[in-house]
Amino acid sequence: MSGTRRQLGLRLGPALAIGLTVGGMIVLIALPVAAIFVQALRDGIGGYSRALADPAALHAIWLTCLAAGIAVPLNLVFGLVASWAIAKFVFPGRELLISLIDLPFAVSPVISGLIWVLVFGARGWFGPWLDDWDVKVIFAVPGIVLATLFVTFPFVARELIPLMLEQGAEEEIAARSLGAGGWQIFRRITLPNIRWALLYGVLLCNARAMGEFGAVSVVSGHVRGRTNTMPLHIEILYNDYDVTAAFAIASLLALLGLVTLAVKRWTSRRTASELSLAGATTS
Amino acid sequence: MSIEVRNVSKSFGGRKVLDAVDLKVEQGELLALLGPSGSGKTTLLRLIAGMETPDPGSGEILFLGDDVRGRDVRDRQVGFVFQHYALFRHMTVFENVAFGLRVRPRKVRPSKAEIRERVEKLLSMVQLEGFGGRFPAQLSGGQRQRVALARALAIEPRVLLLDEPFGALDAKVRAGLRAWLRRLHSELHITTILVTHDQDEALEVADRVVVMNQARIEQVGTPHEVFHAPATEFVMDFLGTVNVFSGRVHRGEADFGTLRLPCANVPSHTADQVRLYVRPHELDLARDSGRQDGLTATVLRSVPAGSCAKVLLETVDGVALQVDLPFERWHELSPIDGERLEVFPRHVRAFVPDYSI
C-alpha cells in the first residue's frame, strides 16, 4: 500500500496538500508550543524555578492536582461502569444515555460552570440551605472539583464505548459458560481487553481536568493562593504582565499535553491489537 | 447426559423465534439442529445452554430429568463453542484452555501441576501440541476453533453445544474438521448438539438430524430418514437439490399429465393440486428408447464436473430440470445441447401444498 503511494511520486496536488499541512502545523501548533518554553526560560533556569516556587503558584499546582485527583478517579469508575452497561447490555433508554454522556462536550464550559452556581450559589437552589450549615461550594474548592468533574465526565466513556461495542460480549459469555463469576469476568476478560484504551481515556481526562479554564473560572472566584487552579493562575500572572511566571506554569501544562500525546501514540497501537481478535479474520 | 426440551417457546420483541418446541436428546448422541437462518436453531441451542430464558410459562428444559430453567449458564456445566470462536484474545492458547479450571472456587480447583497436565492433554487431543504459548491472533481459523473446543472440554461438560462451529471457515478446512469432530465424538461419547445451516455437514456428522423451519421442528430422524423419507415439503427441499413438478395424485399414483408413476409417500391420497418432487439422481435420461413412460425435455447444458455429471434440461411445459448421471452413463449418452431427450423419474414424492399459511 505505502509502496504504491510512494511510486505515484509527488505531483502538484499532493505536494501542495502536504506542504499546506506541514506549514499549517508549524505555524499554528509547533511554533506556539515552542514559544511557551522559550518564554518560560527567558530569564534562565533560575527565573523559571523561582516562578514555580512562588507560594501562590505552588498552591495553584496543588489545587489543580487535587481537583484532577478527585475528578479523574470518579470519572474512571463512572466511565467504566457506563461503557460496560452500554456495550454489553441492551436496555430501555440506552440510546438516550449514549447521547447524554456527550452533553458536557456539547455545552460551553461557561455553562458547565454556571449550572453549579445555579444549584449551589448564594441565590441557587441549595445555596441558603448550604449557608445554614456553613458549607461553601461556590467560590471554594468543592465547586472547582464539581465543575472539573462535569467537564471531564465523557472522556473515559468515550474512549471505551466504541471499543467495547466492537469487541461485543461473546468473550464474557464464553467465560460465564466456563464457570467464571461476574468479578472474575471483569478482572480477567473485560479489563485486560480494554486496558490501553482505558489508560488513554484516563490520560485525556486528566489533561482536560488540569487544563480546564472556563467552567472552573466561573465557580472559582479567583482568590489567589486559595481558589486558583493553574490555568486561572496563568491568566492572573499574564494580566499582571508577569510573562515569565505565566509561561513557566503554562509550560507545565504544555508538557502534560505532550506526554499525553506520546502515550496516545503508544497506546493506539495496543488498542489496535485489542481489536484484532481471534474471530475477526478467517484463514 | 440426556436432555429434554418440552413445549418451549421464545419470542424476541413480539416475534416468535421458537414455537412450542419439543425435543429429546439421547445420552451420548451427536444431534444436528439444521435449518435456514432465522429458523430458531441457534435460539434453541442458547436456551439449552442457559444463555437465553424461555418465554414465561412456556415449558421446561430438563437435564437428566432435572428442570434447569432457573440455572444460569455458569451452573449448567455446558461446553459452548461459538461460530466466531470467542477466544480470549489477550491470553495464550494454554491460558484459554486453562481458564475454566483457574476460575473454579479454591476448594475444587485443581493444582497448578494438574491444570498443566490437563491442558497439555487437551491440546494434544485437538492436535495442537506445542501451540500453548501462541496467541489466538497467531492461529488459523481451524486452529482457533480447535482451541475453542479444547477450552470447552476442559470443564468436563455434561453436554457439548456447538453453534455453527465451522461456519466461518473455508470449505476445505470445514470438511476436514467435520470428519475430525466425528472421530473425536466416537472417542469421547459426550452428548453433543451441533447447530448448522449446511445440510451436508448435518447429514455427514450427526447421529440424528433435527430439521427446523420458522420456529418449529419439521422432522427429527437419522440422516437416512430425513434424506430418503422427508416428512414435509420443506425437508425435501432443504436437504439437497430437487426437481419440482405440479400434478395430481390418485390412489397412490402420481399423475404428471402424460405419465403415471407409483408414489410411495401418499398411498391412498387423492388430491388435485400437488407438488411432485424428484431428486436429480432419481431421474434417468434416454434417447429414442421406445418406452412410453417418460417426459420429453430439451437439453440446455451439461456440467461434467464433480462426483457426477449434471445435465440441465427444460420440459415442453417450461419446467427446469436437473439430472445427475454417473460419468459412464453420461459418456455413453453424450447429450448434445439443444437436443430432445426422454426423462424417466424412478422415485416420486408428492406433497400437498399447505394452504393454511
PDB file of C-alpha atoms in Angstrom, chain B residues 4-127:
ATOM      1  CA  GLU B   4     -35.334 -32.900  27.127  1.00  0.00           C
ATOM      2  CA  VAL B   5     -36.984 -29.767  25.836  1.00  0.00           C
ATOM      3  CA  ARG B   6     -40.731 -29.682  26.453  1.00  0.00           C
ATOM      4  CA  ASN B   7     -43.107 -27.221  24.867  1.00  0.00           C
ATOM      5  CA  VAL B   8     -40.597 -24.366  24.922  1.00  0.00           C
ATOM      6  CA  SER B   9     -41.320 -21.047  23.210  1.00  0.00           C
ATOM      7  CA  LYS B  10     -39.186 -17.954  22.854  1.00  0.00           C
ATOM      8  CA  SER B  11     -40.080 -14.529  21.489  1.00  0.00           C
ATOM      9  CA  PHE B  12     -37.928 -11.515  20.817  1.00  0.00           C
ATOM     10  CA  GLY B  13     -39.886  -8.266  20.799  1.00  0.00           C
ATOM     11  CA  GLY B  14     -43.183  -9.924  19.910  1.00  0.00           C
ATOM     12  CA  ARG B  15     -41.694 -12.141  17.198  1.00  0.00           C
ATOM     13  CA  LYS B  16     -41.857 -15.871  17.927  1.00  0.00           C
ATOM     14  CA  VAL B  17     -38.464 -17.429  17.310  1.00  0.00           C
ATOM     15  CA  LEU B  18     -39.400 -20.775  18.829  1.00  0.00           C
ATOM     16  CA  ASP B  19     -42.961 -22.000  18.904  1.00  0.00           C
ATOM     17  CA  ALA B  20     -43.773 -24.742  21.420  1.00  0.00           C
ATOM     18  CA  VAL B  21     -40.789 -26.922  20.569  1.00  0.00           C
ATOM     19  CA  ASP B  22     -40.342 -30.465  21.908  1.00  0.00           C
ATOM     20  CA  LEU B  23     -37.069 -32.328  21.589  1.00  0.00           C
ATOM     21  CA  LYS B  24     -35.305 -35.207  23.271  1.00  0.00           C
ATOM     22  CA  VAL B  25     -31.551 -35.609  23.040  1.00  0.00           C
ATOM     23  CA  GLU B  26     -30.277 -39.033  23.987  1.00  0.00           C
ATOM     24  CA  GLN B  27     -27.249 -39.714  26.145  1.00  0.00           C
ATOM     25  CA  GLY B  28     -24.062 -39.731  24.090  1.00  0.00           C
ATOM     26  CA  GLU B  29     -25.549 -38.915  20.706  1.00  0.00           C
ATOM     27  CA  LEU B  30     -24.450 -36.266  18.254  1.00  0.00           C
ATOM     28  CA  LEU B  31     -27.514 -34.317  17.235  1.00  0.00           C
ATOM     29  CA  ALA B  32     -27.585 -31.685  14.497  1.00  0.00           C
ATOM     30  CA  LEU B  33     -30.032 -28.781  14.517  1.00  0.00           C
ATOM     31  CA  LEU B  34     -30.354 -27.969  10.834  1.00  0.00           C
ATOM     32  CA  GLY B  35     -32.266 -25.111   9.275  1.00  0.00           C
ATOM     33  CA  PRO B  36     -32.034 -21.852   7.368  1.00  0.00           C
ATOM     34  CA  SER B  37     -31.104 -18.665   9.220  1.00  0.00           C
ATOM     35  CA  GLY B  38     -33.995 -17.422  11.309  1.00  0.00           C
ATOM     36  CA  SER B  39     -35.411 -20.914  11.820  1.00  0.00           C
ATOM     37  CA  GLY B  40     -34.738 -20.776  15.570  1.00  0.00           C
ATOM     38  CA  LYS B  41     -31.966 -23.357  15.755  1.00  0.00           C
ATOM     39  CA  THR B  42     -29.393 -21.096  17.440  1.00  0.00           C
ATOM     40  CA  THR B  43     -32.012 -19.810  19.876  1.00  0.00           C
ATOM     41  CA  LEU B  44     -32.865 -23.384  20.830  1.00  0.00           C
ATOM     42  CA  LEU B  45     -29.175 -24.090  21.443  1.00  0.00           C
ATOM     43  CA  ARG B  46     -28.767 -20.943  23.560  1.00  0.00           C
ATOM     44  CA  LEU B  47     -31.857 -21.867  25.578  1.00  0.00           C
ATOM     45  CA  ILE B  48     -30.352 -25.265  26.322  1.00  0.00           C
ATOM     46  CA  ALA B  49     -27.086 -23.555  27.274  1.00  0.00           C
ATOM     47  CA  GLY B  50     -28.870 -21.106  29.562  1.00  0.00           C
ATOM     48  CA  MET B  51     -27.841 -18.004  27.629  1.00  0.00           C
ATOM     49  CA  GLU B  52     -31.483 -17.202  26.938  1.00  0.00           C
ATOM     50  CA  THR B  53     -34.547 -17.858  29.057  1.00  0.00           C
ATOM     51  CA  PRO B  54     -37.722 -19.395  27.610  1.00  0.00           C
ATOM     52  CA  ASP B  55     -40.862 -17.288  27.483  1.00  0.00           C
ATOM     53  CA  PRO B  56     -42.505 -17.260  30.915  1.00  0.00           C
ATOM     54  CA  GLY B  57     -44.794 -20.208  31.482  1.00  0.00           C
ATOM     55  CA  SER B  58     -43.936 -21.797  28.172  1.00  0.00           C
ATOM     56  CA  GLY B  59     -42.374 -25.117  29.097  1.00  0.00           C
ATOM     57  CA  GLU B  60     -39.346 -26.770  30.608  1.00  0.00           C
ATOM     58  CA  ILE B  61     -35.798 -27.830  29.822  1.00  0.00           C
ATOM     59  CA  LEU B  62     -34.615 -30.958  31.586  1.00  0.00           C
ATOM     60  CA  PHE B  63     -31.051 -32.185  32.066  1.00  0.00           C
ATOM     61  CA  LEU B  64     -31.276 -35.847  33.156  1.00  0.00           C
ATOM     62  CA  GLY B  65     -34.864 -35.220  34.144  1.00  0.00           C
ATOM     63  CA  ASP B  66     -33.900 -32.168  36.203  1.00  0.00           C
ATOM     64  CA  ASP B  67     -35.504 -28.815  35.351  1.00  0.00           C
ATOM     65  CA  VAL B  68     -32.633 -26.373  34.744  1.00  0.00           C
ATOM     66  CA  ARG B  69     -34.637 -23.295  33.752  1.00  0.00           C
ATOM     67  CA  GLY B  70     -33.657 -21.378  36.876  1.00  0.00           C
ATOM     68  CA  ARG B  71     -29.965 -22.143  36.453  1.00  0.00           C
ATOM     69  CA  ASP B  72     -27.545 -19.749  34.811  1.00  0.00           C
ATOM     70  CA  VAL B  73     -25.201 -20.862  32.029  1.00  0.00           C
ATOM     71  CA  ARG B  74     -22.466 -20.694  34.649  1.00  0.00           C
ATOM     72  CA  ASP B  75     -24.003 -23.538  36.650  1.00  0.00           C
ATOM     73  CA  ARG B  76     -25.207 -25.768  33.841  1.00  0.00           C
ATOM     74  CA  GLN B  77     -21.802 -27.280  33.083  1.00  0.00           C
ATOM     75  CA  VAL B  78     -22.163 -27.000  29.338  1.00  0.00           C
ATOM     76  CA  GLY B  79     -19.289 -26.668  26.888  1.00  0.00           C
ATOM     77  CA  PHE B  80     -20.221 -23.983  24.383  1.00  0.00           C
ATOM     78  CA  VAL B  81     -18.347 -23.361  21.139  1.00  0.00           C
ATOM     79  CA  PHE B  82     -19.111 -20.164  19.218  1.00  0.00           C
ATOM     80  CA  GLN B  83     -19.103 -19.595  15.478  1.00  0.00           C
ATOM     81  CA  HIS B  84     -16.530 -16.829  15.854  1.00  0.00           C
ATOM     82  CA  TYR B  85     -14.553 -18.773  18.465  1.00  0.00           C
ATOM     83  CA  ALA B  86     -14.807 -16.098  21.215  1.00  0.00           C
ATOM     84  CA  LEU B  87     -11.290 -16.957  22.331  1.00  0.00           C
ATOM     85  CA  PHE B  88      -9.806 -14.681  24.981  1.00  0.00           C
ATOM     86  CA  ARG B  89      -7.601 -12.597  22.736  1.00  0.00           C
ATOM     87  CA  HIS B  90      -5.190 -11.412  25.396  1.00  0.00           C
ATOM     88  CA  MET B  91      -4.480 -14.916  26.664  1.00  0.00           C
ATOM     89  CA  THR B  92      -2.249 -17.594  25.221  1.00  0.00           C
ATOM     90  CA  VAL B  93      -3.738 -20.807  23.910  1.00  0.00           C
ATOM     91  CA  PHE B  94      -2.670 -22.506  27.133  1.00  0.00           C
ATOM     92  CA  GLU B  95      -4.377 -19.895  29.310  1.00  0.00           C
ATOM     93  CA  ASN B  96      -7.512 -20.038  27.176  1.00  0.00           C
ATOM     94  CA  VAL B  97      -7.841 -23.762  27.729  1.00  0.00           C
ATOM     95  CA  ALA B  98      -6.925 -23.470  31.421  1.00  0.00           C
ATOM     96  CA  PHE B  99      -9.434 -20.676  32.080  1.00  0.00           C
ATOM     97  CA  GLY B 100     -12.369 -22.851  33.099  1.00  0.00           C
ATOM     98  CA  LEU B 101     -10.148 -24.636  35.653  1.00  0.00           C
ATOM     99  CA  ARG B 102      -8.498 -21.500  37.026  1.00  0.00           C
ATOM    100  CA  VAL B 103     -11.783 -19.737  37.810  1.00  0.00           C
ATOM    101  CA  ARG B 104     -13.083 -22.586  39.940  1.00  0.00           C
ATOM    102  CA  PRO B 105     -13.572 -21.925  43.635  1.00  0.00           C
ATOM    103  CA  ARG B 106     -10.413 -22.754  45.561  1.00  0.00           C
ATOM    104  CA  LYS B 107     -11.844 -25.900  47.138  1.00  0.00           C
ATOM    105  CA  VAL B 108     -12.472 -27.616  43.799  1.00  0.00           C
ATOM    106  CA  ARG B 109      -9.678 -26.000  41.805  1.00  0.00           C
ATOM    107  CA  PRO B 110      -7.053 -28.442  40.538  1.00  0.00           C
ATOM    108  CA  SER B 111      -3.430 -27.751  41.488  1.00  0.00           C
ATOM    109  CA  LYS B 112      -1.130 -25.940  39.071  1.00  0.00           C
ATOM    110  CA  ALA B 113       0.518 -29.205  38.057  1.00  0.00           C
ATOM    111  CA  GLU B 114      -2.839 -30.857  37.482  1.00  0.00           C
ATOM    112  CA  ILE B 115      -4.028 -27.941  35.384  1.00  0.00           C
ATOM    113  CA  ARG B 116      -0.865 -28.107  33.291  1.00  0.00           C
ATOM    114  CA  GLU B 117      -1.294 -31.810  32.755  1.00  0.00           C
ATOM    115  CA  ARG B 118      -4.978 -31.469  31.827  1.00  0.00           C
ATOM    116  CA  VAL B 119      -4.344 -28.631  29.378  1.00  0.00           C
ATOM    117  CA  GLU B 120      -1.460 -30.449  27.692  1.00  0.00           C
ATOM    118  CA  LYS B 121      -3.662 -33.496  27.302  1.00  0.00           C
ATOM    119  CA  LEU B 122      -6.484 -31.470  25.782  1.00  0.00           C
ATOM    120  CA  LEU B 123      -4.108 -29.683  23.414  1.00  0.00           C
ATOM    121  CA  SER B 124      -2.801 -32.986  22.172  1.00  0.00           C
ATOM    122  CA  MET B 125      -6.358 -34.241  21.776  1.00  0.00           C
ATOM    123  CA  VAL B 126      -7.143 -31.315  19.449  1.00  0.00           C
ATOM    124  CA  GLN B 127      -3.786 -31.831  17.723  1.00  0.00           C
TER     125      GLN B 127
END
